[in-house]
Amino acid sequence: MQEIYLDNAATTPMSPQVIDVMTREMKSDFGNASSTYELGRQARRAVDRARSQIAAAINAEDSEIVFTSGGSESNNTAIFGVAHSRQKIGKQIITTKIEHPSVLNPMRQLEREGYDVTYLDVDETGHISLTDLKNALTPETILVSIMAVNNEVGSINPLAEIGAIVADSNAYFHVDAVQGLGNIDLDVKEMQIDLLSTSAHKINGPKFLGFLYENKQITLPPLVLGGEQETKRRAGTENVPAIAGFGEAVSEIAAVDKAGLQAKYAHWQEMILQELNQAGVAYEINGGCGEHVSHHVLNLRINGVSTTILQANLDLAGFAVSGGSACTAGSLEPSHVLVACFGKDSPRVNESIRISFGRYNTDEEVAAFAQELSKIARKVQK
């Protein structure tokens, strides 16, 4: 049985070109990038080349890119770094109720340390109110942390508008762009973003690698202490093959027309919805699929069918989809994103699946999935 993978918001298959780059580096370049002899200098050149590729993709300077172990470390570095280095200015932080756990859990830790964290509400499409953000800002606000694209319902936040609002305050603007990089255009200068986190494995790169963009005007204390790698901002010997692969992955995705990619994903969403409509399946869309949404995510409630039953039946049929964020999939608690959008008593929180597309999926795969989803839904709903 062929497995059809539709959980790209959890992770993505590696690009063949990325694999080639990493394989070449592993075979020919084992030097430590901090060593001064030729093998070390060769490794350093590979790291610097990747850093330049990544900086160019978000309109940053090379020196503003810090390699980390992934989005979670980048988020933790930004949040704890700002909180602990700016607490003399104030101890108020603003975020949203639908952030990734690697943002929400550091926020809860900071609350235990005496910080005042404001969690902005979202509407049923997963969007915040800019008026709420303006009203929450005070002279003591030191950080606003808002994700670019939500990983469960695909809502896109208006980063440029948020950046302009935050720029008029004392706060720094941090963006978790793990789902944004590769799906929407990002320009840290135009959007007035001070800190931005990403992860390589969401854009067909290697796992356990990411970067943190730090505006050159900002100096944060390092989260990981040790050697003087990454200009003393992140200790640990650089994973040169993975970093080279990350640079290749970013270059590939930077060359892709984001509007065209979104149009392709929107077409796939429509294929699934048409199949459900023709089959008479009762369903609801969580988060919407119109404007201000990244169409790589389609979150559906199949009315009356539990997430567990639907996901298990799809898995047995050879289709990989998610019941929510892969980072919380092992939890018995319902999705915090759907709870924030619809309330904890809504049946949506226990009857929804997340379908997420990637650039290697095909029309044939999506059509096969739509037919199987309709077949299972009709059977169980009857």
Short mmCIF file of N, CA and C in Angstrom, two decimals, residues 82-83 85-92 138-142 170-172:
data_model
loop_
_atom_site.label_atom_id
_atom_site.label_comp_id
_atom_site.label_asym_id
_atom_site.label_seq_id
_atom_site.Cartn_x
_atom_site.Cartn_y
_atom_site.Cartn_z
N VAL A 82 14.90 38.38 25.68
CA VAL A 82 14.30 39.72 25.81
C VAL A 82 13.80 39.94 27.23
N ALA A 83 13.10 38.95 27.78
CA ALA A 83 12.52 39.11 29.12
C ALA A 83 13.59 39.40 30.16
N SER A 85 16.76 40.40 29.73
CA SER A 85 17.65 41.53 29.48
C SER A 85 16.94 42.88 29.55
N ARG A 86 15.60 42.87 29.53
CA ARG A 86 14.86 44.15 29.50
C ARG A 86 13.93 44.31 30.70
N GLN A 87 14.11 43.51 31.73
CA GLN A 87 13.15 43.57 32.84
C GLN A 87 13.22 44.88 33.62
N LYS A 88 14.30 45.63 33.48
CA LYS A 88 14.35 46.94 34.16
C LYS A 88 13.44 47.95 33.47
N ILE A 89 13.13 47.71 32.19
CA ILE A 89 12.20 48.60 31.47
C ILE A 89 10.77 48.27 31.85
N GLY A 90 10.49 46.97 31.96
CA GLY A 90 9.15 46.52 32.31
C GLY A 90 9.09 45.01 32.27
N LYS A 91 7.98 44.47 32.72
CA LYS A 91 7.83 43.01 32.77
C LYS A 91 6.52 42.56 32.14
N GLN A 92 6.01 43.39 31.21
CA GLN A 92 4.78 42.99 30.52
C GLN A 92 5.12 42.48 29.13
N THR A 138 1.53 48.87 26.81
CA THR A 138 1.78 49.88 27.84
C THR A 138 3.25 50.29 27.76
N PRO A 139 3.65 51.32 28.47
CA PRO A 139 5.08 51.69 28.50
C PRO A 139 5.96 50.59 29.07
N GLU A 140 5.36 49.64 29.81
CA GLU A 140 6.14 48.55 30.41
C GLU A 140 6.18 47.30 29.52
N THR A 141 5.55 47.35 28.34
CA THR A 141 5.58 46.20 27.44
C THR A 141 6.96 46.10 26.81
N ILE A 142 7.61 44.95 27.00
CA ILE A 142 8.97 44.78 26.48
C ILE A 142 9.03 43.84 25.27
N ASN A 170 7.68 50.64 23.32
CA ASN A 170 8.99 50.24 23.85
C ASN A 170 9.32 48.78 23.58
N ALA A 171 8.38 48.04 22.99
CA ALA A 171 8.53 46.59 22.87
C ALA A 171 9.33 46.19 21.64
N TYR A 172 9.92 44.99 21.73
CA TYR A 172 10.48 44.32 20.56
C TYR A 172 9.39 43.44 19.96
#
